[in-house]
Coordinates of C-alpha atoms in Angstrom, one line a residue:
M1 CA -50.9 -67.0 55.2
K2 CA -47.8 -68.8 54.0
I3 CA -44.2 -68.7 55.2
V4 CA -41.7 -69.0 52.3
A5 CA -37.9 -69.3 52.4
G6 CA -35.7 -68.2 49.5
I7 CA -32.2 -69.7 49.4
D8 CA -29.5 -68.3 47.1
I9 CA -26.5 -70.6 46.6
G10 CA -23.5 -68.5 45.6
N11 CA -19.9 -69.4 44.8
A12 CA -18.8 -68.0 48.2
T13 CA -21.9 -67.6 50.3
T14 CA -25.3 -69.1 50.8
E15 CA -28.0 -66.5 51.7
T16 CA -31.5 -67.1 53.0
A17 CA -34.5 -64.8 53.2
I18 CA -37.7 -65.8 55.0
G19 CA -41.0 -64.0 54.2
R20 CA -44.6 -64.2 55.5
V21 CA -46.9 -64.1 52.5
L22 CA -50.1 -62.3 53.6
D23 CA -53.5 -63.1 52.3
D24 CA -53.6 -60.0 50.1
G25 CA -50.3 -61.1 48.4
R26 CA -48.0 -58.7 50.1
V27 CA -44.8 -60.2 51.6
D28 CA -43.6 -59.3 55.1
F29 CA -39.9 -60.3 55.4
I30 CA -39.1 -61.6 58.9
S31 CA -35.6 -63.1 58.8
D32 CA -32.4 -63.6 56.9
A33 CA -29.0 -65.3 57.2
I34 CA -25.7 -65.7 55.4
V35 CA -23.1 -68.5 55.7
S36 CA -20.2 -69.7 53.6
T37 CA -21.1 -72.0 50.7
T38 CA -20.0 -75.7 51.1
G39 CA -18.5 -77.3 48.0
I40 CA -18.6 -76.1 44.4
K41 CA -21.8 -74.2 43.6
G42 CA -24.5 -76.2 41.9
T43 CA -23.5 -79.6 43.4
S44 CA -24.8 -81.8 46.2
D45 CA -21.9 -80.6 48.4
N46 CA -23.9 -77.4 48.8
I47 CA -26.6 -79.1 51.0
P48 CA -24.8 -78.7 54.4
G49 CA -24.3 -75.0 53.7
I50 CA -28.0 -74.7 52.7
F51 CA -29.1 -76.3 56.0
N52 CA -26.8 -74.1 58.0
S53 CA -28.1 -70.9 56.4
L54 CA -31.7 -72.0 56.7
N55 CA -31.3 -73.0 60.4
K56 CA -29.8 -69.7 61.2
A57 CA -32.7 -67.8 59.6
M58 CA -35.3 -70.0 61.2
E59 CA -33.7 -69.5 64.7
K60 CA -33.6 -65.8 64.1
A61 CA -37.3 -65.8 63.3
G62 CA -38.2 -68.2 66.1
L63 CA -39.8 -70.7 63.7
D64 CA -39.7 -74.5 63.3
F65 CA -39.3 -76.3 60.0
K66 CA -43.0 -77.4 60.3
D67 CA -44.0 -73.7 60.0
L68 CA -42.5 -73.5 56.5
T69 CA -44.9 -73.7 53.6
L70 CA -42.3 -73.7 50.8
I71 CA -38.5 -73.5 50.2
R72 CA -37.3 -72.0 46.9
I73 CA -33.6 -72.4 45.7
N74 CA -31.9 -70.7 42.7
E75 CA -30.6 -72.3 39.6
A76 CA -26.9 -72.3 40.3
A77 CA -24.2 -72.3 37.6
P78 CA -20.8 -73.3 38.9
V79 CA -17.8 -71.1 38.0
I80 CA -14.2 -72.2 38.2
G81 CA -11.2 -69.8 37.7
D82 CA -7.7 -70.7 36.7
V83 CA -4.6 -69.2 35.0
A84 CA -3.7 -70.6 31.6
M85 CA -0.2 -69.5 30.8
E86 CA 0.7 -67.8 27.5
T87 CA 3.8 -69.2 25.8
I88 CA 6.4 -69.1 28.5
T89 CA 10.1 -69.2 28.0
E90 CA 11.1 -71.5 30.8
T91 CA 14.7 -70.5 31.8
I92 CA 16.8 -73.5 32.9
I93 CA 20.2 -72.4 34.2
T94 CA 22.5 -75.4 34.0
E95 CA 25.5 -76.1 36.3
S96 CA 27.7 -74.0 34.1
T97 CA 25.7 -70.8 34.2
M98 CA 24.1 -69.5 37.5
I99 CA 22.4 -66.4 38.5
G100 CA 21.2 -64.7 41.7
H101 CA 20.2 -62.9 43.8
N102 CA 18.6 -60.3 46.1
P103 CA 19.7 -60.2 49.8
R104 CA 18.3 -57.3 51.9
T105 CA 21.8 -56.1 53.0
P106 CA 24.6 -56.8 50.5
G107 CA 27.9 -55.2 51.3
G108 CA 29.8 -52.4 49.4
I109 CA 28.8 -50.9 46.0
G110 CA 29.8 -51.4 42.4
I111 CA 30.6 -54.1 39.8
G112 CA 33.3 -56.7 40.1
V113 CA 34.4 -59.2 37.5
G114 CA 37.0 -62.0 38.2
I115 CA 37.7 -65.7 38.6
G116 CA 35.7 -67.3 41.3
T117 CA 38.3 -68.4 44.0
R118 CA 37.9 -70.0 47.4
I119 CA 39.1 -67.7 50.2
E120 CA 41.5 -70.4 51.5
D121 CA 43.2 -70.6 48.0
L122 CA 43.9 -66.8 47.7
H123 CA 47.6 -67.4 48.4
E124 CA 47.9 -69.5 45.1
V125 CA 46.5 -66.7 42.9
E126 CA 48.9 -65.2 40.4
K127 CA 49.6 -61.5 40.7
G128 CA 47.5 -59.4 38.2
T129 CA 44.6 -61.9 38.1
D130 CA 41.3 -60.4 39.0
V131 CA 39.4 -62.6 41.5
I132 CA 36.0 -62.9 43.1
V133 CA 36.4 -64.4 46.6
L134 CA 34.1 -67.2 47.7
I135 CA 33.5 -67.2 51.5
P136 CA 32.0 -70.5 52.9
R137 CA 29.4 -70.9 55.5
D138 CA 31.8 -72.1 58.2
M139 CA 34.0 -69.0 58.1
G140 CA 33.1 -65.9 60.2
F141 CA 33.2 -62.3 59.1
G142 CA 36.3 -61.6 61.3
E143 CA 38.5 -64.2 59.8
S144 CA 37.3 -63.6 56.2
S145 CA 37.9 -59.9 56.4
E146 CA 41.3 -60.5 57.8
R147 CA 42.2 -62.9 55.0
I148 CA 40.9 -60.5 52.3
N149 CA 42.9 -57.5 53.8
R150 CA 46.1 -59.6 53.9
A151 CA 45.6 -60.6 50.3
L152 CA 45.0 -57.0 49.2
S153 CA 48.2 -55.9 51.0
E154 CA 50.1 -58.6 49.1
G155 CA 48.9 -57.1 45.8
I156 CA 46.2 -59.6 44.9
S157 CA 43.5 -58.0 42.8
I158 CA 40.2 -58.8 44.6
K159 CA 37.2 -57.3 42.7
G160 CA 34.4 -58.6 45.0
A161 CA 33.2 -61.4 47.1
I162 CA 30.3 -63.9 47.4
A163 CA 29.4 -65.1 51.0
A164 CA 27.2 -67.9 52.1
N165 CA 26.3 -66.2 55.4
D166 CA 24.5 -62.8 56.0
D167 CA 27.9 -61.1 56.6
G168 CA 28.2 -58.7 53.6
V169 CA 28.1 -55.4 55.6
L170 CA 30.1 -56.8 58.5
I171 CA 32.9 -57.9 56.2
V172 CA 33.0 -54.7 54.0
N173 CA 33.2 -52.5 57.1
R174 CA 36.5 -54.2 58.1
L175 CA 38.2 -54.0 54.7
K176 CA 40.9 -51.6 53.5
E177 CA 39.2 -51.2 50.1
N178 CA 35.5 -51.0 49.2
I179 CA 34.5 -54.0 47.1
P180 CA 30.9 -55.3 46.3
I181 CA 29.9 -58.3 48.4
V182 CA 26.8 -60.4 47.7
D183 CA 25.8 -62.5 50.7
E184 CA 23.0 -64.9 51.8
V185 CA 23.7 -67.2 48.9
T186 CA 21.5 -70.3 49.7
L187 CA 23.1 -72.6 47.1
F188 CA 26.6 -71.5 47.8
E189 CA 28.0 -75.1 47.4
K190 CA 26.8 -75.2 43.8
I191 CA 28.9 -72.2 42.7
P192 CA 31.5 -73.4 40.2
V193 CA 35.1 -72.5 41.2
G194 CA 37.7 -71.1 38.7
M195 CA 35.0 -69.6 36.4
L196 CA 34.6 -66.1 35.3
T197 CA 32.2 -64.4 37.7
A198 CA 30.4 -61.0 37.6
I199 CA 28.7 -59.4 40.6
E200 CA 27.0 -56.1 41.0
V201 CA 25.7 -54.3 44.1
A202 CA 23.6 -51.1 43.8
H203 CA 23.1 -48.2 46.2
V204 CA 20.4 -48.5 48.8
G205 CA 17.1 -47.8 47.1
A206 CA 18.5 -48.5 43.6
V207 CA 18.6 -51.6 41.5
V208 CA 21.3 -53.3 39.4
E209 CA 21.7 -51.8 35.9
V210 CA 24.5 -53.7 34.2
L211 CA 23.6 -57.4 35.0
S212 CA 19.9 -56.8 34.3
N213 CA 20.8 -55.6 30.8
P214 CA 21.7 -58.3 28.2
Y215 CA 24.2 -56.0 26.6
G216 CA 25.7 -55.3 30.0
I217 CA 26.3 -59.0 30.5
A218 CA 27.7 -59.2 27.0
T219 CA 30.2 -56.5 27.7
L220 CA 31.5 -58.1 30.9
F221 CA 31.8 -61.6 29.4
S222 CA 32.7 -60.5 25.8
L223 CA 29.8 -62.4 24.3
S224 CA 28.9 -62.7 20.6
S225 CA 25.4 -61.6 19.3
E226 CA 24.2 -65.2 19.3
E227 CA 25.4 -65.7 22.9
T228 CA 23.8 -62.4 24.0
R229 CA 20.4 -63.7 22.8
F230 CA 20.6 -66.6 25.3
V231 CA 21.3 -64.3 28.3
V232 CA 18.1 -62.3 27.9
P233 CA 16.2 -64.6 30.3
I234 CA 19.0 -64.2 32.9
A235 CA 18.9 -60.4 32.6
R236 CA 15.1 -60.4 32.9
A237 CA 15.2 -62.5 36.1
L238 CA 17.6 -60.0 37.7
I239 CA 15.5 -56.9 36.9
G240 CA 14.6 -55.1 40.1
N241 CA 17.3 -56.7 42.3
R242 CA 19.6 -54.7 44.4
S243 CA 22.4 -57.2 43.9
A244 CA 23.2 -59.8 41.3
V245 CA 25.6 -62.6 40.4
V246 CA 26.3 -64.2 36.9
I247 CA 28.8 -67.0 36.5
K248 CA 29.8 -68.3 33.1
T249 CA 31.9 -71.2 32.0
P250 CA 33.3 -72.0 28.5
K251 CA 30.5 -74.6 28.2
G252 CA 27.9 -72.3 29.6
D253 CA 24.4 -73.2 28.5
V254 CA 20.9 -71.7 29.0
K255 CA 18.2 -74.0 27.7
L256 CA 15.0 -72.3 26.5
R257 CA 11.8 -74.4 26.4
S258 CA 8.5 -73.0 25.1
I259 CA 5.4 -74.2 26.9
P260 CA 2.5 -73.6 24.5
A261 CA -0.7 -72.2 26.0
G262 CA -2.6 -73.7 23.1
E263 CA -5.8 -72.9 21.2
I264 CA -9.3 -72.4 22.5
Q265 CA -12.3 -73.2 20.2
I266 CA -15.5 -71.2 20.8
L267 CA -18.6 -72.9 19.5
G268 CA -21.4 -70.3 19.1
E269 CA -24.9 -70.9 17.7
K270 CA -23.9 -69.2 14.4
N271 CA -20.1 -68.9 14.5
R272 CA -17.2 -71.1 15.4
L273 CA -13.8 -69.5 16.0
K274 CA -10.4 -70.8 17.1
V275 CA -8.1 -68.5 19.1
N276 CA -4.5 -69.0 20.2
V277 CA -4.1 -68.0 23.8
D278 CA -0.7 -66.5 22.9
D279 CA -2.7 -63.8 21.0
G280 CA -3.8 -62.4 24.4
A281 CA -7.0 -61.8 26.3
K282 CA -8.4 -59.1 24.0
V283 CA -8.4 -61.3 20.9
L284 CA -10.0 -64.1 22.9
M285 CA -12.7 -61.8 24.3
D286 CA -13.4 -60.3 20.8
A287 CA -13.9 -63.9 19.5
M288 CA -16.3 -64.6 22.4
G289 CA -18.4 -61.5 21.3
K290 CA -18.5 -62.7 17.7
C291 CA -19.7 -66.2 18.7
H292 CA -22.4 -64.9 21.1
P293 CA -24.5 -66.8 22.2
V294 CA -21.9 -69.4 23.1
K295 CA -22.9 -73.2 23.2
D296 CA -19.6 -74.6 24.4
I297 CA -15.8 -73.8 24.7
V298 CA -13.2 -76.5 24.0
G299 CA -9.4 -76.3 24.6
E300 CA -6.6 -77.9 22.5
P301 CA -5.6 -81.3 24.0
G302 CA -2.1 -81.5 25.5
T303 CA -1.8 -77.7 26.1
N304 CA -2.2 -75.5 29.2
A305 CA -5.6 -74.1 28.0
G306 CA -6.9 -77.5 27.0
G307 CA -5.8 -79.1 30.2
M308 CA -7.4 -76.3 32.3
L309 CA -10.8 -76.5 30.5
E310 CA -10.8 -80.4 30.5
K311 CA -10.0 -80.3 34.2
I312 CA -13.1 -78.1 34.7
R313 CA -15.2 -80.7 32.8
H314 CA -13.7 -83.6 34.8
V315 CA -14.3 -81.9 38.2
M316 CA -17.9 -81.1 37.3
A317 CA -18.6 -84.5 35.8
E318 CA -17.4 -86.2 39.0
L319 CA -19.3 -83.8 41.3
T320 CA -22.6 -84.0 39.4
G321 CA -22.5 -87.6 38.2
Q322 CA -23.0 -86.4 34.6
H323 CA -21.1 -87.8 31.6
H324 CA -17.9 -85.9 30.8
G325 CA -19.1 -85.0 27.3
D326 CA -22.4 -83.6 28.6
I327 CA -20.7 -80.8 30.5
K328 CA -20.9 -77.6 28.5
I329 CA -18.9 -74.4 29.2
Q330 CA -21.2 -71.5 28.5
D331 CA -18.9 -68.5 29.2
L332 CA -15.3 -67.6 29.6
L333 CA -13.5 -64.4 30.8
A334 CA -9.9 -64.0 29.9
V335 CA -7.6 -61.2 31.2
D336 CA -3.9 -60.5 30.5
T337 CA -1.8 -60.9 33.6
I338 CA 1.8 -61.4 34.7
S339 CA 3.0 -64.6 36.5
P340 CA 6.4 -65.1 38.3
Q341 CA 8.0 -68.2 36.9
K342 CA 10.8 -69.8 38.9
V343 CA 14.2 -69.9 37.1
T344 CA 15.5 -73.4 37.5
G345 CA 19.1 -73.4 38.7
G346 CA 19.3 -70.0 40.2
L347 CA 21.3 -69.4 43.4
A348 CA 18.4 -68.3 45.6
G349 CA 15.1 -69.2 44.0
E350 CA 15.0 -66.4 41.4
F351 CA 11.9 -65.6 39.4
S352 CA 11.3 -64.2 35.9
M353 CA 8.1 -62.3 35.3
E354 CA 6.3 -63.9 32.3
S355 CA 3.1 -63.0 30.5
A356 CA 0.1 -65.1 31.2
V357 CA -3.6 -65.2 30.5
G358 CA -6.0 -65.6 33.4
V359 CA -9.2 -67.5 32.6
A360 CA -12.5 -68.0 34.5
A361 CA -14.9 -70.5 32.9
M362 CA -18.6 -71.0 33.7
V363 CA -20.2 -74.4 33.3
K364 CA -23.8 -74.3 31.9
A365 CA -26.4 -74.5 34.7
D366 CA -28.1 -77.9 34.8
R367 CA -31.6 -77.6 36.2
L368 CA -31.7 -81.4 36.6
Q369 CA -28.8 -81.2 39.1
M370 CA -30.6 -78.5 41.1
E371 CA -33.7 -80.7 41.1
V372 CA -31.6 -83.5 42.7
I373 CA -30.6 -81.0 45.5
A374 CA -34.2 -79.9 45.9
R375 CA -35.5 -83.5 46.2
E376 CA -32.8 -84.4 48.8
M377 CA -33.7 -81.3 50.8
Q378 CA -37.4 -82.1 50.6
E379 CA -36.8 -85.7 51.9
K380 CA -34.8 -84.5 54.8
L381 CA -37.0 -81.6 55.9
G382 CA -40.5 -82.8 54.9
V383 CA -41.1 -79.3 53.3
P384 CA -41.8 -78.8 49.6
V385 CA -38.7 -77.5 47.8
E386 CA -38.6 -76.1 44.3
V387 CA -36.1 -74.6 41.9
G388 CA -37.3 -71.1 41.8
G389 CA -35.5 -69.5 38.9
V390 CA -32.2 -68.3 37.5
E391 CA -30.2 -65.8 39.6
A392 CA -30.3 -62.8 37.3
E393 CA -34.1 -62.9 37.1
M394 CA -34.5 -63.4 40.8
A395 CA -32.0 -60.6 41.6
I396 CA -33.9 -58.0 39.6
K397 CA -37.1 -58.8 41.7
G398 CA -35.0 -58.4 44.8
A399 CA -33.3 -55.2 43.5
L400 CA -36.6 -53.5 42.9
T401 CA -37.1 -53.5 46.7
T402 CA -34.4 -50.8 46.8
P403 CA -36.0 -47.5 47.6
G404 CA -36.1 -45.1 44.6
T405 CA -36.0 -47.8 41.9
D406 CA -38.7 -48.6 39.3
I407 CA -38.9 -50.3 35.9
P408 CA -37.3 -50.2 33.4
V409 CA -34.2 -51.1 35.4
A410 CA -31.0 -53.2 35.0
I411 CA -29.1 -55.0 37.7
L412 CA -25.5 -56.1 37.9
D413 CA -25.2 -59.0 40.4
M414 CA -21.5 -59.1 41.3
G415 CA -20.6 -62.2 43.3
A416 CA -17.6 -64.4 43.9
G417 CA -17.7 -66.5 40.8
S418 CA -20.0 -64.9 38.3
T419 CA -21.2 -61.5 37.2
D420 CA -24.9 -61.7 36.3
S421 CA -27.0 -59.0 34.7
S422 CA -30.7 -58.6 33.8
L423 CA -32.9 -55.9 32.4
M424 CA -36.6 -55.5 33.1
T425 CA -38.5 -53.5 30.5
R426 CA -41.7 -51.5 31.2
N427 CA -43.9 -54.4 30.2
G428 CA -42.1 -56.7 32.7
K429 CA -40.1 -58.6 30.1
V430 CA -36.7 -59.8 31.5
D431 CA -33.5 -60.3 29.5
L432 CA -30.6 -61.9 31.4
V433 CA -27.1 -63.1 31.1
H434 CA -24.6 -65.0 33.3
L435 CA -20.9 -64.3 32.8
A436 CA -17.8 -66.1 34.3
G437 CA -15.5 -64.0 36.4
A438 CA -16.0 -62.0 39.6
G439 CA -14.4 -61.7 43.1
N440 CA -12.6 -65.1 43.0
M441 CA -11.0 -64.2 39.7
V442 CA -9.7 -60.9 41.2
T443 CA -8.2 -62.9 44.2
L444 CA -6.5 -65.3 41.8
L445 CA -5.0 -62.4 39.7
I446 CA -3.7 -60.7 42.8
K447 CA -2.1 -63.9 44.1
T448 CA -0.6 -64.6 40.6
E449 CA 0.8 -61.1 39.9
L450 CA 2.2 -60.6 43.4
G451 CA 3.7 -64.1 43.6
L452 CA 1.9 -64.8 46.9
D453 CA 1.8 -68.3 48.5
S454 CA -1.8 -68.2 49.8
L455 CA -5.2 -67.3 48.4
E456 CA -6.3 -66.1 51.9
L457 CA -3.6 -63.4 51.8
A458 CA -4.7 -62.4 48.3
E459 CA -8.3 -62.2 49.5
D460 CA -7.3 -59.9 52.4
I461 CA -5.4 -57.6 50.0
K462 CA -8.5 -57.5 47.7
K463 CA -10.9 -56.7 50.5
Y464 CA -9.0 -54.2 52.7
S465 CA -7.0 -51.0 52.2
L466 CA -3.3 -50.7 53.0
A467 CA -1.0 -48.5 55.1
K468 CA 2.6 -48.4 56.2
A469 CA 3.7 -48.2 59.8
E470 CA 6.3 -45.3 59.6
S471 CA 6.9 -45.3 63.3
L472 CA 5.5 -47.0 66.4
F473 CA 3.0 -44.2 66.8
H474 CA 1.8 -43.5 63.3
I475 CA 0.8 -45.1 60.0
R476 CA 0.5 -43.6 56.5
H477 CA -2.6 -44.8 54.6
E478 CA -2.4 -45.6 50.9
D479 CA -4.1 -42.3 50.1
G480 CA -1.3 -40.4 51.8
S481 CA -3.2 -39.5 55.0
V482 CA -1.5 -40.0 58.3
E483 CA -3.1 -41.5 61.4
F484 CA -1.5 -41.2 64.9
F485 CA -1.9 -43.5 68.0
D486 CA -1.7 -42.8 71.7
K487 CA -0.3 -46.3 72.4
P488 CA 2.7 -47.8 70.5
L489 CA 1.9 -50.2 67.7
D490 CA 3.1 -53.9 67.8
P491 CA 6.8 -53.8 66.9
K492 CA 6.1 -56.5 64.3
L493 CA 4.3 -53.9 62.2
F494 CA 7.1 -51.3 62.1
A495 CA 8.3 -50.3 58.6
R496 CA 6.0 -52.9 57.0
I497 CA 3.1 -52.6 54.7
I498 CA 0.0 -53.5 56.7
I499 CA -3.5 -54.7 55.7
L500 CA -6.1 -52.8 57.7
K501 CA -8.5 -55.6 58.5
D502 CA -11.6 -55.1 60.6
E503 CA -10.1 -57.1 63.5
G504 CA -6.8 -55.3 63.4
M505 CA -3.6 -54.6 61.4
V506 CA -1.9 -57.5 59.7
P507 CA 1.7 -57.1 58.4
L508 CA 2.4 -58.1 54.8
H509 CA 5.5 -60.3 54.9
A510 CA 6.5 -59.9 51.3
D511 CA 9.2 -57.7 49.6
L512 CA 6.6 -55.5 47.9
S513 CA 6.0 -51.8 47.8
M514 CA 2.6 -50.3 48.9
E515 CA 2.3 -48.7 45.4
K516 CA 2.8 -52.0 43.6
V517 CA 0.3 -53.9 45.8
K518 CA -2.3 -51.1 45.4
F519 CA -1.7 -50.9 41.6
V520 CA -2.1 -54.7 41.1
R521 CA -5.2 -54.8 43.3
R522 CA -7.0 -52.0 41.5
K523 CA -5.9 -53.3 38.0
A524 CA -7.3 -56.8 38.8
K525 CA -10.6 -55.4 39.9
E526 CA -10.8 -53.2 36.8
K527 CA -9.9 -56.1 34.4
V528 CA -12.6 -58.3 35.9
F529 CA -15.5 -56.2 37.1
V530 CA -15.4 -53.2 34.7
T531 CA -14.9 -55.6 31.8
N532 CA -17.7 -57.8 32.8
A533 CA -20.1 -54.9 33.7
L534 CA -19.7 -53.5 30.2
R535 CA -19.9 -57.0 28.6
A536 CA -23.0 -58.0 30.6
L537 CA -25.0 -54.8 30.1
S538 CA -24.3 -54.6 26.3
Q539 CA -25.7 -58.2 26.1
V540 CA -28.9 -57.5 27.9
S541 CA -29.5 -54.1 26.3
L542 CA -32.4 -54.2 23.8
T543 CA -30.2 -52.4 21.2
G544 CA -26.9 -53.9 22.1
D545 CA -25.7 -50.4 23.2
I546 CA -25.2 -49.6 26.9
R547 CA -26.4 -46.1 26.3
G548 CA -29.9 -47.4 25.9
I549 CA -30.0 -48.3 29.6
E550 CA -30.9 -45.6 32.1
H551 CA -30.5 -47.1 35.6
V552 CA -28.3 -49.9 36.9
V553 CA -28.5 -51.2 40.5
L554 CA -25.4 -53.0 41.8
V555 CA -26.0 -56.0 44.0
G556 CA -24.1 -59.0 45.3
G557 CA -21.2 -59.5 47.7
S558 CA -18.7 -57.7 45.6
A559 CA -20.9 -54.6 45.5
L560 CA -19.8 -54.2 49.2
D561 CA -16.2 -53.8 48.2
F562 CA -14.6 -50.4 49.0
E563 CA -13.5 -49.8 45.4
I564 CA -15.5 -51.9 42.9
P565 CA -18.8 -49.9 43.0
Q566 CA -17.0 -46.6 42.3
M567 CA -15.0 -48.2 39.5
V568 CA -18.1 -49.6 37.8
T569 CA -20.1 -46.4 38.4
D570 CA -17.3 -44.3 36.8
A571 CA -17.1 -46.6 33.8
L572 CA -20.9 -46.5 33.2
S573 CA -21.1 -42.7 33.7
Q574 CA -19.2 -42.4 30.4
Y575 CA -22.2 -44.0 28.7
G576 CA -24.7 -41.7 30.5
V577 CA -25.9 -44.5 32.8
V578 CA -26.9 -43.8 36.4
A579 CA -25.5 -46.6 38.6
G580 CA -25.4 -47.1 42.3
R581 CA -25.2 -49.7 45.0
G582 CA -28.6 -51.3 45.9
N583 CA -30.2 -51.4 49.3
I584 CA -32.4 -54.5 49.2
R585 CA -35.7 -54.1 51.2
G586 CA -34.3 -50.7 52.4
C587 CA -32.1 -52.4 55.0
M588 CA -29.9 -55.2 53.6
G589 CA -27.5 -53.1 51.4
P590 CA -26.6 -54.9 48.2
R591 CA -26.9 -58.4 49.9
N592 CA -29.8 -60.8 49.7
A593 CA -31.2 -59.7 46.3
V594 CA -31.6 -63.2 44.9
A595 CA -32.9 -64.8 48.1
T596 CA -35.4 -61.9 48.4
G597 CA -36.4 -62.3 44.7
L598 CA -37.0 -66.0 45.2
V599 CA -39.5 -65.3 48.0
L600 CA -41.3 -62.6 46.0

């Protein structure tokens, strides 16, 4: 009788399965464990995580290391995801042209155009001159409203106001006439005085329409067609705002600078193709298909794409001790996305939504590197350690322990960094493929498109459903259903979008609608997992056609997601393929497939 441990090193988790191999060859599984992976997959940094996972499984089984006959680890291919920007028009607003801004509670409603004038200088304004009043930080709403009322009664034409403090509503409530007031202007001191200024405040629930339209700005400032072309980035940055400010001087200048994303060269065994990232993800992925199988992928030096791919090589060379030139990128997933780009010189940190291409790249698995990890483990534990096989092949052996499965069968192993697929035919022959892009890529897309500060928050949005706290006693789930509570909710949740985590409700502190967050989350999952599922299965299919595959078992951590399996199942049903979430050994769900396969 032998006791064998199988350890699957993934991008996010390291899983262990321990089995007792009986004399007749059958395997009796006695323990399992899962921990977070340490370091980048496929490097020596994985060893602490491997020991942690193995220790947990051994304790659970009540065994010592001396009881182990053999440890088998997978061949691990690292995957690194990043966003390579498409050509971005970087908008730089100089001192003479400024934009803003989107406070939660501006005052009044409408459009005002006039010369920017300090409130203390109102008495010097000539009759008949339209003015926009500038109210400094050190003046309260009482005094400022009193001064504006006095000026109005003296016949001064006040068309609107810009306030440094959050006083817009308080001021407008005390005025004789309703004027638009934009408040909470962070960079108030940078506003040029004596310049033609336009402000717009929309109704509650509405957005600005004139200052978010290039021709609207052109009308207010009497711009020529050439000048109108230069205000397009300003208008774009103001789309979706409830209030807006545009200030122009005679020397107004908006600089446009293009940041090239660059070319990516795909080196296949038979074809070599160059693709400009500006052409978008579809063209890039079509080129990947034409160059299959891919030997290496190279980016153009001095560009976003080139820098990103070279950074991947550099990181992997440092971690593995290999020469920079020996690191080969074997696969790449590109998806179109949108990235908020900061507008330099705005009044309150404005952003303009720009097109981008998200890229996940996979470095070719190096068995030698895994042998180094195996040797180091063997020295420390005194137990034979061997590199057992590639993930996709091991996963199919594990997946076949799912009740109701039989060969021929295909699996989709959907993890954090890669989507692996393998197909076992009736004669036991296995075809397999490893593709870049999985759960981590989805998290990155959610973070990028929603403009979030943290990957942890993006990860929570990916993993959990949403709701909105409509009162202290009920929430409305994202599917429209309502849930009531006997005890009042935490007041911090009221009127906010909340993430329904297992440990409780977490408010989302971002100015986003539930519909937008849900749309971005689902679209990101679709772009990565549905795309990769179709790509992977067409590559392992004997005919190159997914329709030739009958059954697909979904395994891996991402198969536990509350949306992804249904999305993939729906997509595959259009090809007549039966797909469903695996249940490894009849008790593990879609987890532990590779570790189980390593033991078998």
